[in-house]
mmCIF file of C-alpha atoms in Angstrom:
data_model
loop_
_atom_site.group_PDB
_atom_site.id
_atom_site.type_symbol
_atom_site.label_atom_id
_atom_site.label_comp_id
_atom_site.label_asym_id
_atom_site.label_seq_id
_atom_site.Cartn_x
_atom_site.Cartn_y
_atom_site.Cartn_z
ATOM 1 C CA UNK A 894 22.463 42.697 -37.998
ATOM 2 C CA UNK A 895 24.062 44.823 -35.306
ATOM 3 C CA UNK A 896 26.314 43.615 -32.550
ATOM 4 C CA UNK A 897 24.276 43.738 -29.345
ATOM 5 C CA UNK A 898 25.676 45.509 -26.244
ATOM 6 C CA UNK A 899 25.855 42.098 -24.584
ATOM 7 C CA UNK A 900 27.908 40.532 -27.386
ATOM 8 C CA UNK A 901 30.130 43.625 -27.509
ATOM 9 C CA UNK A 902 30.747 43.451 -23.743
ATOM 10 C CA UNK A 903 31.539 39.725 -23.959
ATOM 11 C CA UNK A 904 34.116 40.370 -26.681
ATOM 12 C CA UNK A 905 35.801 43.180 -24.734
ATOM 13 C CA UNK A 906 35.940 41.056 -21.572
ATOM 14 C CA UNK A 907 37.347 38.082 -23.518
ATOM 15 C CA UNK A 908 40.002 40.251 -25.190
ATOM 16 C CA UNK A 909 41.077 41.640 -21.837
ATOM 17 C CA UNK A 910 41.081 38.213 -20.147
ATOM 18 C CA UNK A 911 43.192 36.771 -22.984
ATOM 19 C CA UNK A 912 45.812 39.462 -22.381
ATOM 20 C CA UNK A 913 45.457 40.831 -25.906
ATOM 21 C CA UNK A 914 44.906 44.483 -24.988
ATOM 22 C CA UNK A 915 47.998 46.697 -24.713
ATOM 23 C CA UNK A 916 46.119 49.900 -23.929
ATOM 24 C CA UNK A 917 42.752 50.320 -22.273
ATOM 25 C CA UNK A 918 41.127 53.704 -22.722
ATOM 26 C CA UNK A 919 37.914 55.494 -21.901
ATOM 27 C CA UNK A 920 36.366 58.916 -22.305
ATOM 28 C CA UNK A 921 34.706 60.211 -19.169
ATOM 29 C CA UNK A 922 32.857 63.420 -18.294
ATOM 30 C CA UNK A 923 34.373 65.802 -15.756
ATOM 31 C CA UNK A 924 33.706 69.345 -14.480
ATOM 32 C CA UNK A 925 36.395 70.561 -16.924
ATOM 33 C CA UNK A 926 34.990 68.725 -19.944
ATOM 34 C CA UNK A 927 35.358 65.225 -21.360
ATOM 35 C CA UNK A 928 38.641 63.571 -20.441
ATOM 36 C CA UNK A 929 40.417 60.864 -22.423
ATOM 37 C CA UNK A 930 42.047 58.330 -20.073
ATOM 38 C CA UNK A 931 44.432 55.560 -21.134
ATOM 39 C CA UNK A 932 46.324 52.904 -19.194
ATOM 40 C CA UNK A 933 48.720 50.062 -19.949
ATOM 41 C CA UNK A 934 49.337 47.060 -17.700
ATOM 42 C CA UNK A 935 51.926 49.250 -15.915
ATOM 43 C CA UNK A 936 49.579 52.094 -15.124
ATOM 44 C CA UNK A 937 47.940 55.321 -16.237
ATOM 45 C CA UNK A 938 49.715 56.544 -19.374
ATOM 46 C CA UNK A 939 47.634 59.444 -20.688
ATOM 47 C CA UNK A 940 45.038 62.017 -19.724
ATOM 48 C CA UNK A 941 43.934 64.317 -22.511
ATOM 49 C CA UNK A 942 41.523 67.226 -22.839
ATOM 50 C CA UNK A 943 41.165 66.475 -26.574
ATOM 51 C CA UNK A 944 39.706 62.951 -26.876
ATOM 52 C CA UNK A 945 39.442 63.179 -30.681
ATOM 53 C CA UNK A 946 43.166 63.303 -31.317
ATOM 54 C CA UNK A 947 44.359 61.445 -28.221
ATOM 55 C CA UNK A 948 43.454 57.936 -29.390
ATOM 56 C CA UNK A 949 45.802 57.915 -32.388
ATOM 57 C CA UNK A 950 48.468 59.766 -30.469
ATOM 58 C CA UNK A 951 48.489 57.133 -27.716
ATOM 59 C CA UNK A 952 48.531 54.337 -30.329
ATOM 60 C CA UNK A 953 51.765 55.751 -31.740
ATOM 61 C CA UNK A 954 53.518 55.611 -28.365
ATOM 62 C CA UNK A 955 51.946 52.602 -26.647
ATOM 63 C CA UNK A 956 50.784 50.386 -29.523
ATOM 64 C CA UNK A 957 47.689 49.924 -31.680
ATOM 65 C CA UNK A 958 46.099 47.148 -29.615
ATOM 66 C CA UNK A 959 43.801 49.646 -27.917
ATOM 67 C CA UNK A 960 40.304 48.854 -26.703
ATOM 68 C CA UNK A 961 37.757 51.011 -24.909
ATOM 69 C CA UNK A 962 37.205 49.516 -21.461
ATOM 70 C CA UNK A 963 36.184 51.079 -18.149
ATOM 71 C CA UNK A 964 39.079 52.380 -16.027
ATOM 72 C CA UNK A 965 37.258 52.338 -12.724
ATOM 73 C CA UNK A 966 40.081 53.064 -10.261
ATOM 74 C CA UNK A 967 41.438 55.995 -12.252
ATOM 75 C CA UNK A 968 37.970 57.398 -12.782
ATOM 76 C CA UNK A 969 37.105 57.075 -9.086
ATOM 77 C CA UNK A 970 40.275 58.912 -7.991
ATOM 78 C CA UNK A 971 39.582 61.687 -10.496
ATOM 79 C CA UNK A 972 35.970 61.981 -9.327
ATOM 80 C CA UNK A 973 37.183 62.268 -5.735
ATOM 81 C CA UNK A 974 39.689 64.920 -6.797
ATOM 82 C CA UNK A 975 37.005 66.973 -8.545
ATOM 83 C CA UNK A 976 34.783 66.664 -5.457
ATOM 84 C CA UNK A 977 37.636 68.147 -3.415
ATOM 85 C CA UNK A 978 37.968 64.950 -1.371
ATOM 86 C CA UNK A 979 41.292 63.787 -2.786
ATOM 87 C CA UNK A 980 44.519 65.811 -2.611
ATOM 88 C CA UNK A 981 46.996 63.181 -3.835
ATOM 89 C CA UNK A 982 46.648 60.335 -6.326
ATOM 90 C CA UNK A 983 47.591 56.727 -5.590
ATOM 91 C CA UNK A 984 47.888 55.617 -9.205
ATOM 92 C CA UNK A 985 50.707 53.700 -10.895
ATOM 93 C CA UNK A 986 51.955 55.607 -13.943
ATOM 94 C CA UNK A 987 53.492 54.467 -17.220
ATOM 95 C CA UNK A 988 55.645 57.359 -18.420
ATOM 96 C CA UNK A 989 57.446 56.879 -21.707
ATOM 97 C CA UNK A 990 59.299 60.160 -22.017
ATOM 98 C CA UNK A 991 62.914 61.302 -22.295
ATOM 99 C CA UNK A 992 65.050 61.136 -19.140
ATOM 100 C CA UNK A 993 65.030 64.921 -18.599
ATOM 101 C CA UNK A 994 61.243 65.070 -18.958
ATOM 102 C CA UNK A 995 60.889 62.199 -16.518
ATOM 103 C CA UNK A 996 63.063 63.927 -13.917
ATOM 104 C CA UNK A 997 61.016 67.126 -14.300
ATOM 105 C CA UNK A 998 57.690 65.290 -14.069
ATOM 106 C CA UNK A 999 58.847 63.478 -10.905
ATOM 107 C CA UNK A 1000 59.692 66.822 -9.346
ATOM 108 C CA UNK A 1001 56.388 68.262 -10.574
ATOM 109 C CA UNK A 1002 54.533 65.462 -8.778
ATOM 110 C CA UNK A 1003 55.952 66.804 -5.474
ATOM 111 C CA UNK A 1004 54.377 70.264 -5.818
ATOM 112 C CA UNK A 1005 51.666 70.085 -3.150
ATOM 113 C CA UNK A 1006 47.925 70.398 -3.663
ATOM 114 C CA UNK A 1007 46.725 73.992 -3.471
ATOM 115 C CA UNK A 1008 50.216 75.464 -3.994
ATOM 116 C CA UNK A 1009 51.869 76.971 -7.040
ATOM 117 C CA UNK A 1010 55.447 76.977 -8.247
ATOM 118 C CA UNK A 1011 57.118 78.961 -11.026
ATOM 119 C CA UNK A 1012 58.780 77.485 -14.108
ATOM 120 C CA UNK A 1013 62.085 78.834 -12.842
ATOM 121 C CA UNK A 1014 61.481 77.407 -9.370
ATOM 122 C CA UNK A 1015 60.830 73.955 -10.793
ATOM 123 C CA UNK A 1016 63.946 74.301 -12.979
ATOM 124 C CA UNK A 1017 66.007 75.015 -9.859
ATOM 125 C CA UNK A 1018 64.576 71.937 -8.142
ATOM 126 C CA UNK A 1019 65.824 69.655 -10.938
ATOM 127 C CA UNK A 1020 69.246 71.303 -10.788
ATOM 128 C CA UNK A 1021 68.864 73.315 -14.002
ATOM 129 C CA UNK A 1022 68.078 76.811 -12.663
ATOM 130 C CA UNK A 1023 68.395 78.445 -16.081
ATOM 131 C CA UNK A 1024 66.135 75.950 -17.868
ATOM 132 C CA UNK A 1025 62.767 77.650 -17.211
ATOM 133 C CA UNK A 1026 61.961 77.608 -20.934
ATOM 134 C CA UNK A 1027 62.752 73.878 -21.216
ATOM 135 C CA UNK A 1028 60.529 73.298 -18.179
ATOM 136 C CA UNK A 1029 57.751 75.097 -20.041
ATOM 137 C CA UNK A 1030 58.151 72.659 -22.936
ATOM 138 C CA UNK A 1031 57.989 69.665 -20.592
ATOM 139 C CA UNK A 1032 54.813 71.072 -18.974
ATOM 140 C CA UNK A 1033 53.334 71.634 -22.425
ATOM 141 C CA UNK A 1034 53.936 67.963 -23.284
ATOM 142 C CA UNK A 1035 52.892 66.548 -19.917
ATOM 143 C CA UNK A 1036 51.187 63.249 -20.864
ATOM 144 C CA UNK A 1037 49.196 63.010 -17.619
ATOM 145 C CA UNK A 1038 47.864 66.455 -16.663
ATOM 146 C CA UNK A 1039 45.796 66.851 -13.462
ATOM 147 C CA UNK A 1040 47.500 63.789 -11.870
ATOM 148 C CA UNK A 1041 50.913 65.297 -12.687
ATOM 149 C CA UNK A 1042 49.893 68.818 -11.659
ATOM 150 C CA UNK A 1043 51.319 71.099 -14.341
ATOM 151 C CA UNK A 1044 48.383 73.420 -13.613
ATOM 152 C CA UNK A 1045 50.321 74.397 -10.450
ATOM 153 C CA UNK A 1046 53.220 75.799 -12.474
ATOM 154 C CA UNK A 1047 52.905 79.485 -13.339
ATOM 155 C CA UNK A 1048 54.985 82.359 -14.715
ATOM 156 C CA UNK A 1049 57.444 84.308 -12.543
ATOM 157 C CA UNK A 1050 55.123 87.345 -12.740
ATOM 158 C CA UNK A 1051 52.185 85.313 -11.447
ATOM 159 C CA UNK A 1052 50.487 84.878 -14.840
ATOM 160 C CA UNK A 1053 49.017 81.485 -15.707
ATOM 161 C CA UNK A 1054 51.038 81.453 -18.958
ATOM 162 C CA UNK A 1055 49.528 78.402 -20.727
ATOM 163 C CA UNK A 1056 47.731 75.066 -20.382
ATOM 164 C CA UNK A 1057 46.888 72.141 -22.675
ATOM 165 C CA UNK A 1058 43.253 72.230 -21.560
ATOM 166 C CA UNK A 1059 43.079 76.021 -21.943
ATOM 167 C CA UNK A 1060 43.688 78.723 -19.332
ATOM 168 C CA UNK A 1061 40.093 78.619 -17.956
ATOM 169 C CA UNK A 1062 40.649 74.935 -17.038
ATOM 170 C CA UNK A 1063 43.986 75.779 -15.364
ATOM 171 C CA UNK A 1064 42.212 78.525 -13.385
ATOM 172 C CA UNK A 1065 39.345 76.166 -12.489
ATOM 173 C CA UNK A 1066 41.750 73.519 -11.139
ATOM 174 C CA UNK A 1067 43.620 76.108 -9.051
ATOM 175 C CA UNK A 1068 40.289 77.461 -7.766
ATOM 176 C CA UNK A 1069 39.159 73.925 -6.887
ATOM 177 C CA UNK A 1070 42.359 73.446 -4.886
ATOM 178 C CA UNK A 1071 41.950 76.851 -3.201
ATOM 179 C CA UNK A 1072 45.318 77.996 -4.511
ATOM 180 C CA UNK A 1073 46.054 81.689 -4.223
ATOM 181 C CA UNK A 1074 48.283 83.235 -6.838
ATOM 182 C CA UNK A 1075 51.118 85.462 -5.645
ATOM 183 C CA UNK A 1076 50.633 88.978 -7.024
ATOM 184 C CA UNK B 372 59.185 61.245 -52.698
ATOM 185 C CA UNK B 373 58.040 58.177 -50.831
ATOM 186 C CA UNK B 374 54.356 57.328 -50.881
ATOM 187 C CA UNK B 375 52.906 57.731 -47.406
ATOM 188 C CA UNK B 376 51.756 54.374 -46.050
ATOM 189 C CA UNK B 377 48.289 54.300 -44.489
ATOM 190 C CA UNK B 378 48.912 54.030 -40.775
ATOM 191 C CA UNK B 379 47.198 51.313 -38.766
ATOM 192 C CA UNK B 380 44.253 52.790 -36.849
ATOM 193 C CA UNK B 381 43.860 51.981 -33.139
ATOM 194 C CA UNK B 382 42.117 48.598 -32.821
ATOM 195 C CA UNK B 383 39.017 50.245 -31.327
ATOM 196 C CA UNK B 384 38.442 52.216 -34.552
ATOM 197 C CA UNK B 385 38.976 49.113 -36.681
ATOM 198 C CA UNK B 386 36.603 47.126 -34.451
ATOM 199 C CA UNK B 387 33.856 49.777 -34.504
ATOM 200 C CA UNK B 388 34.014 49.973 -38.298
ATOM 201 C CA UNK B 389 33.869 46.234 -39.011
ATOM 202 C CA UNK B 390 32.051 44.584 -36.070
ATOM 203 C CA UNK B 391 28.540 44.893 -37.567
ATOM 204 C CA UNK B 392 29.274 43.981 -41.195
ATOM 205 C CA UNK B 393 31.332 40.949 -40.153
ATOM 206 C CA UNK B 394 28.524 39.723 -37.886
ATOM 207 C CA UNK B 395 26.036 40.136 -40.752
ATOM 208 C CA UNK B 396 28.314 38.205 -43.072
ATOM 209 C CA UNK B 397 28.766 35.388 -40.556
ATOM 210 C CA UNK B 398 25.025 35.125 -39.920
ATOM 211 C CA UNK B 399 24.614 34.511 -43.621
ATOM 212 C CA UNK B 400 27.347 31.887 -43.626
ATOM 213 C CA UNK B 401 26.907 30.015 -40.352
ATOM 214 C CA UNK B 402 23.535 31.124 -38.921
ATOM 215 C CA UNK B 403 23.137 30.675 -35.198
ATOM 216 C CA UNK B 404 26.809 29.953 -34.656
ATOM 217 C CA UNK B 405 27.633 33.426 -35.972
ATOM 218 C CA UNK B 406 28.207 35.049 -32.571
ATOM 219 C CA UNK B 407 30.835 32.492 -31.540
ATOM 220 C CA UNK B 408 32.611 32.692 -34.885
ATOM 221 C CA UNK B 409 32.381 36.503 -34.770
ATOM 222 C CA UNK B 410 34.078 36.644 -31.368
ATOM 223 C CA UNK B 411 36.748 34.194 -32.519
ATOM 224 C CA UNK B 412 37.297 36.381 -35.604
ATOM 225 C CA UNK B 413 37.914 39.583 -33.645
ATOM 226 C CA UNK B 414 40.071 37.871 -31.010
ATOM 227 C CA UNK B 415 42.219 36.507 -33.850
ATOM 228 C CA UNK B 416 42.320 39.946 -35.467
ATOM 229 C CA UNK B 417 43.400 41.559 -32.182
ATOM 230 C CA UNK B 418 46.039 38.887 -31.618
ATOM 231 C CA UNK B 419 47.663 39.635 -34.978
ATOM 232 C CA UNK B 420 46.872 43.350 -35.114
ATOM 233 C CA UNK B 421 50.299 44.671 -34.089
ATOM 234 C CA UNK B 422 51.965 42.562 -36.774
ATOM 235 C CA UNK B 423 50.172 44.351 -39.619
ATOM 236 C CA UNK B 424 52.569 46.365 -41.735
ATOM 237 C CA UNK B 425 50.105 49.048 -42.856
ATOM 238 C CA UNK B 426 46.464 50.037 -42.550
ATOM 239 C CA UNK B 427 45.363 49.158 -46.085
ATOM 240 C CA UNK B 428 42.880 46.416 -47.018
ATOM 241 C CA UNK B 429 41.765 45.974 -43.404
ATOM 242 C CA UNK B 430 38.219 45.133 -44.525
ATOM 243 C CA UNK B 431 39.460 42.321 -46.765
ATOM 244 C CA UNK B 432 41.783 41.177 -43.979
ATOM 245 C CA UNK B 433 39.035 40.819 -41.368
ATOM 246 C CA UNK B 434 36.679 39.160 -43.872
ATOM 247 C CA UNK B 435 39.493 36.721 -44.581
ATOM 248 C CA UNK B 436 39.761 35.783 -40.924
ATOM 249 C CA UNK B 437 35.953 35.536 -40.656
ATOM 250 C CA UNK B 438 35.665 33.397 -43.799
ATOM 251 C CA UNK B 439 38.297 30.926 -42.630
ATOM 252 C CA UNK B 440 36.681 30.607 -39.205
ATOM 253 C CA UNK B 441 33.263 30.143 -40.866
ATOM 254 C CA UNK B 442 34.577 27.550 -43.311
ATOM 255 C CA UNK B 443 35.869 25.469 -40.410
ATOM 256 C CA UNK B 444 32.398 25.538 -38.880
ATOM 257 C CA UNK B 445 30.668 24.785 -42.195
ATOM 258 C CA UNK B 446 32.927 21.796 -42.887
ATOM 259 C CA UNK B 447 32.300 20.555 -39.362
ATOM 260 C CA UNK B 448 28.514 20.836 -39.522
ATOM 261 C CA UNK B 449 27.819 20.069 -43.183
ATOM 262 C CA UNK B 450 26.751 16.524 -42.309
ATOM 263 C CA UNK B 451 24.584 17.729 -39.438
ATOM 264 C CA UNK B 452 21.084 18.280 -40.811
ATOM 265 C CA UNK B 453 19.825 20.006 -37.656
ATOM 266 C CA UNK B 454 22.594 22.584 -37.798
ATOM 267 C CA UNK B 455 21.944 23.002 -41.510
ATOM 268 C CA UNK B 456 18.293 23.809 -40.780
ATOM 269 C CA UNK B 457 19.395 26.522 -38.313
ATOM 270 C CA UNK B 458 21.526 28.088 -41.007
ATOM 271 C CA UNK B 459 18.604 28.227 -43.413
ATOM 272 C CA UNK B 460 16.342 29.957 -40.884
ATOM 273 C CA UNK B 461 19.010 32.534 -40.062
ATOM 274 C CA UNK B 462 19.575 33.262 -43.723
ATOM 275 C CA UNK B 463 16.029 34.546 -43.997
ATOM 276 C CA UNK B 464 16.654 37.291 -41.433
ATOM 277 C CA UNK B 465 16.910 40.704 -42.957
ATOM 278 C CA UNK B 466 19.989 42.728 -42.019
ATOM 279 C CA UNK B 467 19.455 46.255 -40.755
ATOM 280 C CA UNK B 468 22.854 47.899 -40.932
ATOM 281 C CA UNK B 469 24.068 50.522 -43.379
ATOM 282 C CA UNK B 470 26.333 50.065 -46.340
ATOM 283 C CA UNK B 471 24.808 46.792 -47.397
ATOM 284 C CA UNK B 472 23.106 45.923 -50.653
ATOM 285 C CA UNK B 473 19.634 44.908 -49.518
ATOM 286 C CA UNK B 474 18.482 43.561 -52.892
ATOM 287 C CA UNK B 475 21.660 41.544 -53.329
ATOM 288 C CA UNK B 476 21.267 40.171 -49.833
ATOM 289 C CA UNK B 477 17.716 38.984 -50.454
ATOM 290 C CA UNK B 478 18.762 37.242 -53.647
ATOM 291 C CA UNK B 479 21.762 35.655 -52.057
ATOM 292 C CA UNK B 480 20.102 34.776 -48.756
ATOM 293 C CA UNK B 481 17.466 32.715 -50.510
ATOM 294 C CA UNK B 482 19.690 31.216 -53.099
ATOM 295 C CA UNK B 483 23.056 30.299 -51.639
ATOM 296 C CA UNK B 484 22.206 27.878 -48.863
ATOM 297 C CA UNK B 485 22.602 24.794 -51.042
ATOM 298 C CA UNK B 486 26.004 25.786 -52.386
ATOM 299 C CA UNK B 487 29.224 24.116 -51.198
ATOM 300 C CA UNK B 488 30.906 26.326 -48.515
ATOM 301 C CA UNK B 489 33.638 27.730 -50.740
ATOM 302 C CA UNK B 490 31.279 28.701 -53.554
ATOM 303 C CA UNK B 491 28.836 30.167 -51.078
ATOM 304 C CA UNK B 492 31.525 32.324 -49.453
ATOM 305 C CA UNK B 493 32.804 33.418 -52.870
ATOM 306 C CA UNK B 494 29.327 34.393 -54.083
ATOM 307 C CA UNK B 495 28.425 36.257 -50.882
ATOM 308 C CA UNK B 496 31.755 38.121 -50.750
ATOM 309 C CA UNK B 497 31.542 39.061 -54.427
ATOM 310 C CA UNK B 498 27.881 39.998 -54.805
ATOM 311 C CA UNK B 499 26.766 41.056 -51.312
ATOM 312 C CA UNK B 500 30.031 42.651 -50.127
ATOM 313 C CA UNK B 501 31.490 43.676 -53.466
ATOM 314 C CA UNK B 502 34.979 42.444 -52.606
ATOM 315 C CA UNK B 503 37.513 42.127 -55.435
ATOM 316 C CA UNK B 504 38.579 38.660 -56.533
ATOM 317 C CA UNK B 505 42.068 39.248 -55.140
ATOM 318 C CA UNK B 506 40.501 39.887 -51.729
ATOM 319 C CA UNK B 507 38.194 36.885 -52.032
ATOM 320 C CA UNK B 508 41.165 34.709 -53.001
ATOM 321 C CA UNK B 509 42.898 35.888 -49.843
ATOM 322 C CA UNK B 510 39.779 35.061 -47.818
ATOM 323 C CA UNK B 511 39.444 31.592 -49.310
ATOM 324 C CA UNK B 512 43.164 30.871 -49.125
ATOM 325 C CA UNK B 513 43.268 30.162 -52.840
ATOM 326 C CA UNK B 514 44.419 31.773 -56.070
ATOM 327 C CA UNK B 515 42.517 34.599 -57.721
ATOM 328 C CA UNK B 516 41.575 32.246 -60.583
ATOM 329 C CA UNK B 517 40.217 29.712 -58.091
ATOM 330 C CA UNK B 518 38.184 32.439 -56.357
ATOM 331 C CA UNK B 519 36.788 33.589 -59.703
ATOM 332 C CA UNK B 520 36.024 29.963 -60.584
ATOM 333 C CA UNK B 521 34.295 29.338 -57.233
ATOM 334 C CA UNK B 522 32.095 32.419 -57.661
ATOM 335 C CA UNK B 523 31.159 31.638 -61.255
ATOM 336 C CA UNK B 524 30.604 27.970 -60.476
ATOM 337 C CA UNK B 525 28.366 29.092 -57.599
ATOM 338 C CA UNK B 526 26.440 31.423 -59.876
ATOM 339 C CA UNK B 527 26.042 28.673 -62.552
ATOM 340 C CA UNK B 528 24.791 26.293 -59.899
ATOM 341 C CA UNK B 529 22.311 28.929 -58.700
ATOM 342 C CA UNK B 530 21.138 29.542 -62.275
ATOM 343 C CA UNK B 531 20.614 25.809 -62.882
ATOM 344 C CA UNK B 532 18.629 25.363 -59.682
ATOM 345 C CA UNK B 533 16.628 28.484 -60.486
ATOM 346 C CA UNK B 534 15.791 27.132 -63.974
ATOM 347 C CA UNK B 535 14.866 23.787 -62.444
ATOM 348 C CA UNK B 536 12.527 25.460 -59.944
ATOM 349 C CA UNK B 537 10.997 27.796 -62.526
#
């Protein structure tokens, strides 16, 4: 007595149409592995490289009324990015982070495609030149990697330092963008 | 130390866990109208989902919503013989999902269709789904004693009709 795909799709569409869904999410394949995507009515709120833990994590911040539904616009922009056709994203974002984190992430969003910036350099841009370590923490907790390009932030000595998706993914994104690391 | 409260899972997880068993249950109760009642059940569950205080007893909770929605349909169609015939046909279908007592289903599927709605729901919830009487009481919107009475009255009625047919 299983729910048919048709019945399942009808329920999901009805739930969405009735305005009952606080968070839509999906898990989509990408050249850097499966990505967890989530969006509220305000915009994209999470991209994660670890789909297994992301669902509950998002529920804690954005509410438990989460349903898996296609996120076509977000997915299309990401596909275009991975094909090298898109250099900037035109997506509304829903950031629920502390004020300092928000200021840093806004500045991060201005680091151009194919370029890198250091933690210290980004700290200077938000008016906290000595806060490189705090910037590292904000990058580490970036809720929307790729779209908010924390992969473009590297150590002062040119090392990649760290990345939520793992250093090979950070390297792959920089390679895709044709970024050259200062040596 | 405080006892950790079971957190409420994201609705998607709750839905994936209960969608099939609830549909099976509703097919047994309302036959061909099961899909409509099933959708109504999960829309109601989603509507109230963020007002839950913890993630315990979610199975009993969703069966409660399903039972109430089914009872409304059963009361509405009890006089309609055509609808009643549909129910009987659907009850003969064999469920194919996991975690379900096949033998109990076959007994109950054949036997419960003549029971009054409340007794039928009580018997199915108790013997096919193994819910506790407290949970069945919740589902029926009655006391635990009344739920126990409905189930045992249902079973007595089944036994009498079985003896009559034998």
